[in-house]
């Protein structure tokens, strides 16, 4: 059976970056159980959450390289690689040298752009050819007022991530799949798998005390929208307005 190493990258203390660690929290890790003879006839799964160390990702990359040499996984699965969690060049060069198959789950557009997680609000399509003179360098991601390194970062990502012997990309929507198919990663297999929802927690409930607590009129239709950013320039704001018109 295949040996799988799952790397839960991200900062557990910051909600937008905590997905990797929370994925690992909900995995059934079996390597130690197999080695002790507690279970058998199951796939060997190992996992690690290296967290965010220093500012370069070199420490996390060194740890993962050592683990891969020890465990010799048949597959490495990765999720978000934002916020200096991993040194791109070191890690992907290592994967190419060892020819380890990779499964990479995309939760946004960062892997194939110069810096942006999303670009719809600005209507920017430069990433289809080459980033540069980024319209979001002052407002999104790693904000900079004096330097624009998006062209350099775009070409570095392209160099380091293309050329893998085996890469399967997982996306959570048809829209994201269509965008990846226009990127420099379009040659790799792209699989669409929706994010799952725990229906025991996210289900319809009726509690009239909510109306009383917040002074709401129960005879009106109410939209609740949650967003990290909220103004008339974001797509979330526009989506809420369109939904209001539909309702």
PDB file of C-alpha atoms in Angstrom:
ATOM      1  CA  UNK A   1       0.000   0.000   0.000  1.00  0.00           C
ATOM      2  CA  UNK A   2       1.125   3.561  -0.665  1.00  0.00           C
ATOM      3  CA  UNK A   3       2.764   5.632   2.041  1.00  0.00           C
ATOM      4  CA  UNK A   4       1.360   9.148   2.232  1.00  0.00           C
ATOM      5  CA  UNK A   5       2.850  12.183   3.947  1.00  0.00           C
ATOM      6  CA  UNK A   6       0.406  15.039   4.565  1.00  0.00           C
ATOM      7  CA  UNK A   7       1.973  18.426   5.295  1.00  0.00           C
ATOM      8  CA  UNK A   8      -0.400  20.771   7.147  1.00  0.00           C
ATOM      9  CA  UNK A   9       1.188  24.110   6.335  1.00  0.00           C
ATOM     10  CA  UNK A  10      -0.187  27.288   7.831  1.00  0.00           C
ATOM     11  CA  UNK A  11      -0.527  29.335  10.971  1.00  0.00           C
ATOM     12  CA  UNK A  12      -2.964  27.717  13.376  1.00  0.00           C
ATOM     13  CA  UNK A  13      -3.451  31.015  15.233  1.00  0.00           C
ATOM     14  CA  UNK A  14      -4.641  32.928  12.144  1.00  0.00           C
ATOM     15  CA  UNK A  15      -8.012  31.795  10.808  1.00  0.00           C
ATOM     16  CA  UNK A  16      -7.382  32.304   7.036  1.00  0.00           C
ATOM     17  CA  UNK A  17      -4.100  30.372   7.283  1.00  0.00           C
ATOM     18  CA  UNK A  18      -5.233  27.637   9.667  1.00  0.00           C
ATOM     19  CA  UNK A  19      -6.709  25.191   7.151  1.00  0.00           C
ATOM     20  CA  UNK A  20      -3.588  23.034   6.835  1.00  0.00           C
ATOM     21  CA  UNK A  21      -3.230  22.304  10.561  1.00  0.00           C
ATOM     22  CA  UNK A  22      -6.975  21.683  10.917  1.00  0.00           C
ATOM     23  CA  UNK A  23      -6.905  19.193   8.037  1.00  0.00           C
ATOM     24  CA  UNK A  24      -4.196  17.234   9.840  1.00  0.00           C
ATOM     25  CA  UNK A  25      -6.202  17.374  13.083  1.00  0.00           C
ATOM     26  CA  UNK A  26      -8.995  15.460  11.360  1.00  0.00           C
ATOM     27  CA  UNK A  27      -6.883  12.802   9.652  1.00  0.00           C
ATOM     28  CA  UNK A  28      -6.579   9.190  10.748  1.00  0.00           C
ATOM     29  CA  UNK A  29      -2.803   8.881  11.181  1.00  0.00           C
ATOM     30  CA  UNK A  30      -1.692   5.269  10.885  1.00  0.00           C
ATOM     31  CA  UNK A  31       2.111   5.078  10.637  1.00  0.00           C
ATOM     32  CA  UNK A  32       2.687   4.660  14.367  1.00  0.00           C
ATOM     33  CA  UNK A  33      -0.214   2.196  14.665  1.00  0.00           C
ATOM     34  CA  UNK A  34       1.205   0.039  11.883  1.00  0.00           C
ATOM     35  CA  UNK A  35       4.706   0.062  13.376  1.00  0.00           C
ATOM     36  CA  UNK A  36       3.315  -1.152  16.735  1.00  0.00           C
ATOM     37  CA  UNK A  37       1.136  -3.814  15.124  1.00  0.00           C
ATOM     38  CA  UNK A  38      -2.061  -2.228  16.458  1.00  0.00           C
ATOM     39  CA  UNK A  39      -3.663  -2.116  13.007  1.00  0.00           C
ATOM     40  CA  UNK A  40      -2.927  -3.759   9.679  1.00  0.00           C
ATOM     41  CA  UNK A  41      -4.212  -3.762   6.108  1.00  0.00           C
ATOM     42  CA  UNK A  42      -4.526   0.026   6.100  1.00  0.00           C
ATOM     43  CA  UNK A  43      -2.645   2.663   4.141  1.00  0.00           C
ATOM     44  CA  UNK A  44       0.321   4.193   5.971  1.00  0.00           C
ATOM     45  CA  UNK A  45      -0.392   7.893   6.582  1.00  0.00           C
ATOM     46  CA  UNK A  46       1.994  10.314   8.263  1.00  0.00           C
ATOM     47  CA  UNK A  47       1.415  14.013   8.878  1.00  0.00           C
ATOM     48  CA  UNK A  48       3.180  17.080  10.202  1.00  0.00           C
ATOM     49  CA  UNK A  49       2.258  20.694  10.973  1.00  0.00           C
ATOM     50  CA  UNK A  50       5.577  22.607  10.971  1.00  0.00           C
ATOM     51  CA  UNK A  51       3.890  25.936  11.642  1.00  0.00           C
ATOM     52  CA  UNK A  52       5.476  29.261  10.669  1.00  0.00           C
ATOM     53  CA  UNK A  53       9.131  29.605  11.653  1.00  0.00           C
ATOM     54  CA  UNK A  54      11.208  32.744  11.041  1.00  0.00           C
ATOM     55  CA  UNK A  55      10.449  34.496   7.745  1.00  0.00           C
ATOM     56  CA  UNK A  56      11.951  32.319   5.032  1.00  0.00           C
ATOM     57  CA  UNK A  57      10.332  28.887   5.226  1.00  0.00           C
ATOM     58  CA  UNK A  58      13.825  27.337   5.122  1.00  0.00           C
ATOM     59  CA  UNK A  59      13.337  25.649   8.499  1.00  0.00           C
ATOM     60  CA  UNK A  60      10.076  23.983   7.431  1.00  0.00           C
ATOM     61  CA  UNK A  61      11.621  22.889   4.126  1.00  0.00           C
ATOM     62  CA  UNK A  62      14.625  21.345   5.899  1.00  0.00           C
ATOM     63  CA  UNK A  63      12.340  19.436   8.293  1.00  0.00           C
ATOM     64  CA  UNK A  64      10.185  18.118   5.444  1.00  0.00           C
ATOM     65  CA  UNK A  65      13.191  17.032   3.382  1.00  0.00           C
ATOM     66  CA  UNK A  66      14.504  15.052   6.367  1.00  0.00           C
ATOM     67  CA  UNK A  67      11.083  13.468   6.911  1.00  0.00           C
ATOM     68  CA  UNK A  68      10.756  12.488   3.268  1.00  0.00           C
ATOM     69  CA  UNK A  69      14.182  10.851   3.375  1.00  0.00           C
ATOM     70  CA  UNK A  70      13.167   8.910   6.502  1.00  0.00           C
ATOM     71  CA  UNK A  71       9.586   7.969   5.594  1.00  0.00           C
ATOM     72  CA  UNK A  72      10.073   7.699   1.823  1.00  0.00           C
ATOM     73  CA  UNK A  73       6.426   8.521   1.064  1.00  0.00           C
ATOM     74  CA  UNK A  74       4.851   7.434  -2.194  1.00  0.00           C
ATOM     75  CA  UNK A  75       2.788  10.638  -2.238  1.00  0.00           C
ATOM     76  CA  UNK A  76       3.189  14.093  -0.708  1.00  0.00           C
ATOM     77  CA  UNK A  77      -0.039  16.059  -0.307  1.00  0.00           C
ATOM     78  CA  UNK A  78       0.163  19.814   0.271  1.00  0.00           C
ATOM     79  CA  UNK A  79      -2.410  22.559   0.749  1.00  0.00           C
ATOM     80  CA  UNK A  80      -1.724  26.301   1.174  1.00  0.00           C
ATOM     81  CA  UNK A  81       1.866  27.485   0.767  1.00  0.00           C
ATOM     82  CA  UNK A  82       1.263  31.124   1.711  1.00  0.00           C
ATOM     83  CA  UNK A  83       2.980  33.413   4.187  1.00  0.00           C
ATOM     84  CA  UNK A  84       6.541  32.049   4.115  1.00  0.00           C
ATOM     85  CA  UNK A  85       5.391  28.673   5.448  1.00  0.00           C
ATOM     86  CA  UNK A  86       7.750  26.883   3.081  1.00  0.00           C
ATOM     87  CA  UNK A  87      10.813  27.695   1.013  1.00  0.00           C
ATOM     88  CA  UNK A  88       9.483  27.107  -2.488  1.00  0.00           C
ATOM     89  CA  UNK A  89      12.785  26.579  -4.263  1.00  0.00           C
ATOM     90  CA  UNK A  90      14.220  24.137  -1.718  1.00  0.00           C
ATOM     91  CA  UNK A  91      11.058  22.066  -1.429  1.00  0.00           C
ATOM     92  CA  UNK A  92      10.126  21.725  -5.095  1.00  0.00           C
ATOM     93  CA  UNK A  93      13.731  21.135  -6.147  1.00  0.00           C
ATOM     94  CA  UNK A  94      13.830  18.305  -3.630  1.00  0.00           C
ATOM     95  CA  UNK A  95      10.573  16.802  -4.936  1.00  0.00           C
ATOM     96  CA  UNK A  96      11.915  16.910  -8.481  1.00  0.00           C
ATOM     97  CA  UNK A  97      15.202  15.271  -7.477  1.00  0.00           C
ATOM     98  CA  UNK A  98      13.423  12.467  -5.594  1.00  0.00           C
ATOM     99  CA  UNK A  99      10.624  12.268  -8.203  1.00  0.00           C
ATOM    100  CA  UNK A 100       7.971  12.031  -5.487  1.00  0.00           C
ATOM    101  CA  UNK A 101       4.366  12.320  -6.757  1.00  0.00           C
ATOM    102  CA  UNK A 102       2.556  15.381  -5.400  1.00  0.00           C
ATOM    103  CA  UNK A 103      -1.130  16.053  -4.719  1.00  0.00           C
ATOM    104  CA  UNK A 104      -1.691  19.794  -4.312  1.00  0.00           C
ATOM    105  CA  UNK A 105      -5.026  21.188  -3.106  1.00  0.00           C
ATOM    106  CA  UNK A 106      -5.708  24.761  -4.235  1.00  0.00           C
ATOM    107  CA  UNK A 107      -7.977  26.926  -2.085  1.00  0.00           C
ATOM    108  CA  UNK A 108      -7.355  30.116  -4.066  1.00  0.00           C
ATOM    109  CA  UNK A 109      -5.309  31.418  -7.012  1.00  0.00           C
ATOM    110  CA  UNK A 110      -2.006  32.139  -5.261  1.00  0.00           C
ATOM    111  CA  UNK A 111      -0.094  29.124  -6.682  1.00  0.00           C
ATOM    112  CA  UNK A 112      -0.259  30.445 -10.262  1.00  0.00           C
ATOM    113  CA  UNK A 113      -0.066  34.231  -9.816  1.00  0.00           C
ATOM    114  CA  UNK A 114       2.728  36.618  -8.913  1.00  0.00           C
ATOM    115  CA  UNK A 115       1.222  37.306  -5.480  1.00  0.00           C
ATOM    116  CA  UNK A 116      -2.579  37.478  -5.581  1.00  0.00           C
ATOM    117  CA  UNK A 117      -4.904  35.010  -3.923  1.00  0.00           C
ATOM    118  CA  UNK A 118      -7.779  36.476  -5.952  1.00  0.00           C
ATOM    119  CA  UNK A 119      -7.864  38.859  -8.891  1.00  0.00           C
ATOM    120  CA  UNK A 120     -11.527  39.144  -9.870  1.00  0.00           C
ATOM    121  CA  UNK A 121     -12.130  42.467  -8.124  1.00  0.00           C
ATOM    122  CA  UNK A 122      -9.423  44.112 -10.243  1.00  0.00           C
ATOM    123  CA  UNK A 123     -10.267  42.205 -13.391  1.00  0.00           C
ATOM    124  CA  UNK A 124      -6.568  41.401 -13.844  1.00  0.00           C
ATOM    125  CA  UNK A 125      -5.636  38.581 -16.235  1.00  0.00           C
ATOM    126  CA  UNK A 126      -1.885  39.188 -16.458  1.00  0.00           C
ATOM    127  CA  UNK A 127      -1.178  35.848 -14.804  1.00  0.00           C
ATOM    128  CA  UNK A 128      -2.300  34.088 -17.983  1.00  0.00           C
ATOM    129  CA  UNK A 129       0.936  35.245 -19.615  1.00  0.00           C
ATOM    130  CA  UNK A 130       3.190  36.984 -17.065  1.00  0.00           C
ATOM    131  CA  UNK A 131       2.540  39.113 -13.992  1.00  0.00           C
ATOM    132  CA  UNK A 132       4.065  42.568 -13.538  1.00  0.00           C
ATOM    133  CA  UNK A 133       3.019  46.092 -12.561  1.00  0.00           C
ATOM    134  CA  UNK A 134       0.492  44.490 -10.217  1.00  0.00           C
ATOM    135  CA  UNK A 135      -2.689  46.538  -9.660  1.00  0.00           C
ATOM    136  CA  UNK A 136      -3.061  44.980  -6.194  1.00  0.00           C
ATOM    137  CA  UNK A 137       0.451  45.504  -4.850  1.00  0.00           C
ATOM    138  CA  UNK A 138      -0.800  48.322  -2.578  1.00  0.00           C
ATOM    139  CA  UNK A 139      -3.948  46.594  -1.375  1.00  0.00           C
ATOM    140  CA  UNK A 140      -3.626  42.805  -1.197  1.00  0.00           C
ATOM    141  CA  UNK A 141      -1.271  40.171   0.187  1.00  0.00           C
ATOM    142  CA  UNK A 142       2.266  41.328   0.922  1.00  0.00           C
ATOM    143  CA  UNK A 143       1.704  45.066   0.486  1.00  0.00           C
ATOM    144  CA  UNK A 144       4.538  47.119  -0.984  1.00  0.00           C
ATOM    145  CA  UNK A 145       4.615  50.796  -1.938  1.00  0.00           C
ATOM    146  CA  UNK A 146       7.991  51.021  -3.655  1.00  0.00           C
ATOM    147  CA  UNK A 147       8.811  47.701  -5.311  1.00  0.00           C
ATOM    148  CA  UNK A 148       6.919  45.422  -7.659  1.00  0.00           C
ATOM    149  CA  UNK A 149       8.413  41.934  -7.722  1.00  0.00           C
ATOM    150  CA  UNK A 150       5.342  40.180  -9.091  1.00  0.00           C
ATOM    151  CA  UNK A 151       7.016  39.388 -12.420  1.00  0.00           C
ATOM    152  CA  UNK A 152       9.973  37.821 -10.633  1.00  0.00           C
ATOM    153  CA  UNK A 153       7.748  35.854  -8.245  1.00  0.00           C
ATOM    154  CA  UNK A 154       5.525  34.678 -11.096  1.00  0.00           C
ATOM    155  CA  UNK A 155       8.473  33.340 -13.082  1.00  0.00           C
ATOM    156  CA  UNK A 156      10.035  31.745 -10.011  1.00  0.00           C
ATOM    157  CA  UNK A 157       6.811  29.886  -9.208  1.00  0.00           C
ATOM    158  CA  UNK A 158       6.553  28.776 -12.822  1.00  0.00           C
ATOM    159  CA  UNK A 159      10.140  27.521 -12.821  1.00  0.00           C
ATOM    160  CA  UNK A 160       9.951  25.684  -9.521  1.00  0.00           C
ATOM    161  CA  UNK A 161       6.500  24.064  -9.836  1.00  0.00           C
ATOM    162  CA  UNK A 162       6.516  23.000 -13.475  1.00  0.00           C
ATOM    163  CA  UNK A 163       8.624  19.983 -14.336  1.00  0.00           C
ATOM    164  CA  UNK A 164       7.397  17.768 -11.508  1.00  0.00           C
ATOM    165  CA  UNK A 165       7.256  14.152 -12.635  1.00  0.00           C
ATOM    166  CA  UNK A 166       3.785  13.688 -11.166  1.00  0.00           C
ATOM    167  CA  UNK A 167       1.459  16.445  -9.942  1.00  0.00           C
ATOM    168  CA  UNK A 168      -2.286  16.179  -9.439  1.00  0.00           C
ATOM    169  CA  UNK A 169      -4.120  19.394  -8.576  1.00  0.00           C
ATOM    170  CA  UNK A 170      -7.347  19.425  -6.552  1.00  0.00           C
ATOM    171  CA  UNK A 171      -9.647  22.450  -6.674  1.00  0.00           C
ATOM    172  CA  UNK A 172     -12.873  23.170  -4.782  1.00  0.00           C
ATOM    173  CA  UNK A 173     -14.960  24.727  -7.591  1.00  0.00           C
ATOM    174  CA  UNK A 174     -15.542  24.554 -11.334  1.00  0.00           C
ATOM    175  CA  UNK A 175     -14.554  28.220 -11.581  1.00  0.00           C
ATOM    176  CA  UNK A 176     -11.143  27.615 -10.008  1.00  0.00           C
ATOM    177  CA  UNK A 177     -10.606  24.602 -12.252  1.00  0.00           C
ATOM    178  CA  UNK A 178     -11.283  26.733 -15.338  1.00  0.00           C
ATOM    179  CA  UNK A 179      -8.774  29.332 -14.126  1.00  0.00           C
ATOM    180  CA  UNK A 180      -6.019  26.795 -13.419  1.00  0.00           C
ATOM    181  CA  UNK A 181      -6.571  25.449 -16.943  1.00  0.00           C
ATOM    182  CA  UNK A 182      -5.494  28.878 -18.239  1.00  0.00           C
ATOM    183  CA  UNK A 183      -2.355  29.020 -16.075  1.00  0.00           C
ATOM    184  CA  UNK A 184       1.176  27.639 -16.447  1.00  0.00           C
ATOM    185  CA  UNK A 185      -0.033  24.551 -14.534  1.00  0.00           C
ATOM    186  CA  UNK A 186      -2.632  23.632 -17.154  1.00  0.00           C
ATOM    187  CA  UNK A 187      -0.671  20.578 -18.345  1.00  0.00           C
ATOM    188  CA  UNK A 188      -1.261  18.735 -15.064  1.00  0.00           C
ATOM    189  CA  UNK A 189      -4.421  16.765 -14.169  1.00  0.00           C
ATOM    190  CA  UNK A 190      -6.944  18.970 -12.341  1.00  0.00           C
ATOM    191  CA  UNK A 191      -9.645  17.376 -10.189  1.00  0.00           C
ATOM    192  CA  UNK A 192     -12.669  19.211  -8.818  1.00  0.00           C
ATOM    193  CA  UNK A 193     -13.713  18.114  -5.299  1.00  0.00           C
ATOM    194  CA  UNK A 194     -16.104  20.297  -3.329  1.00  0.00           C
ATOM    195  CA  UNK A 195     -15.227  21.323   0.222  1.00  0.00           C
ATOM    196  CA  UNK A 196     -17.227  19.111   2.533  1.00  0.00           C
ATOM    197  CA  UNK A 197     -19.659  20.498   5.107  1.00  0.00           C
ATOM    198  CA  UNK A 198     -20.574  18.846   8.402  1.00  0.00           C
ATOM    199  CA  UNK A 199     -24.361  18.823   8.120  1.00  0.00           C
ATOM    200  CA  UNK A 200     -24.746  18.121  11.829  1.00  0.00           C
ATOM    201  CA  UNK A 201     -23.250  21.563  12.527  1.00  0.00           C
ATOM    202  CA  UNK A 202     -24.304  23.542   9.465  1.00  0.00           C
ATOM    203  CA  UNK A 203     -28.011  22.869   9.412  1.00  0.00           C
ATOM    204  CA  UNK A 204     -31.244  24.816   9.549  1.00  0.00           C
ATOM    205  CA  UNK A 205     -32.380  25.737  13.053  1.00  0.00           C
ATOM    206  CA  UNK A 206     -35.195  27.903  14.326  1.00  0.00           C
ATOM    207  CA  UNK A 207     -34.511  30.149  17.297  1.00  0.00           C
ATOM    208  CA  UNK A 208     -36.776  33.176  17.634  1.00  0.00           C
ATOM    209  CA  UNK A 209     -34.637  34.586  20.441  1.00  0.00           C
ATOM    210  CA  UNK A 210     -32.158  35.750  17.787  1.00  0.00           C
ATOM    211  CA  UNK A 211     -34.726  38.250  16.467  1.00  0.00           C
ATOM    212  CA  UNK A 212     -35.344  39.579  19.955  1.00  0.00           C
ATOM    213  CA  UNK A 213     -31.650  39.740  20.860  1.00  0.00           C
ATOM    214  CA  UNK A 214     -30.683  41.844  17.820  1.00  0.00           C
ATOM    215  CA  UNK A 215     -33.955  43.705  17.327  1.00  0.00           C
ATOM    216  CA  UNK A 216     -34.704  42.106  13.950  1.00  0.00           C
ATOM    217  CA  UNK A 217     -38.019  41.917  12.152  1.00  0.00           C
ATOM    218  CA  UNK A 218     -38.828  38.236  11.623  1.00  0.00           C
ATOM    219  CA  UNK A 219     -41.168  39.106   8.749  1.00  0.00           C
ATOM    220  CA  UNK A 220     -38.256  40.422   6.656  1.00  0.00           C
ATOM    221  CA  UNK A 221     -35.726  38.416   4.660  1.00  0.00           C
ATOM    222  CA  UNK A 222     -32.240  38.842   6.130  1.00  0.00           C
ATOM    223  CA  UNK A 223     -28.870  38.189   4.469  1.00  0.00           C
ATOM    224  CA  UNK A 224     -25.854  37.420   6.619  1.00  0.00           C
ATOM    225  CA  UNK A 225     -22.528  37.720   4.786  1.00  0.00           C
ATOM    226  CA  UNK A 226     -19.122  37.186   6.391  1.00  0.00           C
ATOM    227  CA  UNK A 227     -15.940  38.545   4.828  1.00  0.00           C
ATOM    228  CA  UNK A 228     -12.419  39.536   5.879  1.00  0.00           C
ATOM    229  CA  UNK A 229     -12.785  42.672   3.751  1.00  0.00           C
ATOM    230  CA  UNK A 230     -16.049  44.528   3.223  1.00  0.00           C
ATOM    231  CA  UNK A 231     -16.491  47.569   1.002  1.00  0.00           C
ATOM    232  CA  UNK A 232     -18.024  48.515  -2.317  1.00  0.00           C
ATOM    233  CA  UNK A 233     -14.850  47.458  -4.155  1.00  0.00           C
ATOM    234  CA  UNK A 234     -15.016  43.792  -3.166  1.00  0.00           C
ATOM    235  CA  UNK A 235     -16.843  41.072  -5.085  1.00  0.00           C
ATOM    236  CA  UNK A 236     -18.414  39.912  -1.809  1.00  0.00           C
ATOM    237  CA  UNK A 237     -20.235  43.230  -1.440  1.00  0.00           C
ATOM    238  CA  UNK A 238     -21.483  43.052  -5.033  1.00  0.00           C
ATOM    239  CA  UNK A 239     -22.616  39.442  -4.548  1.00  0.00           C
ATOM    240  CA  UNK A 240     -24.614  40.431  -1.446  1.00  0.00           C
ATOM    241  CA  UNK A 241     -26.364  43.189  -3.405  1.00  0.00           C
ATOM    242  CA  UNK A 242     -27.248  40.817  -6.254  1.00  0.00           C
ATOM    243  CA  UNK A 243     -28.568  38.256  -3.782  1.00  0.00           C
ATOM    244  CA  UNK A 244     -30.685  40.920  -2.124  1.00  0.00           C
ATOM    245  CA  UNK A 245     -32.236  41.748  -5.504  1.00  0.00           C
ATOM    246  CA  UNK A 246     -33.006  38.066  -6.133  1.00  0.00           C
ATOM    247  CA  UNK A 247     -34.654  37.656  -2.748  1.00  0.00           C
TER     248      UNK A 247
END
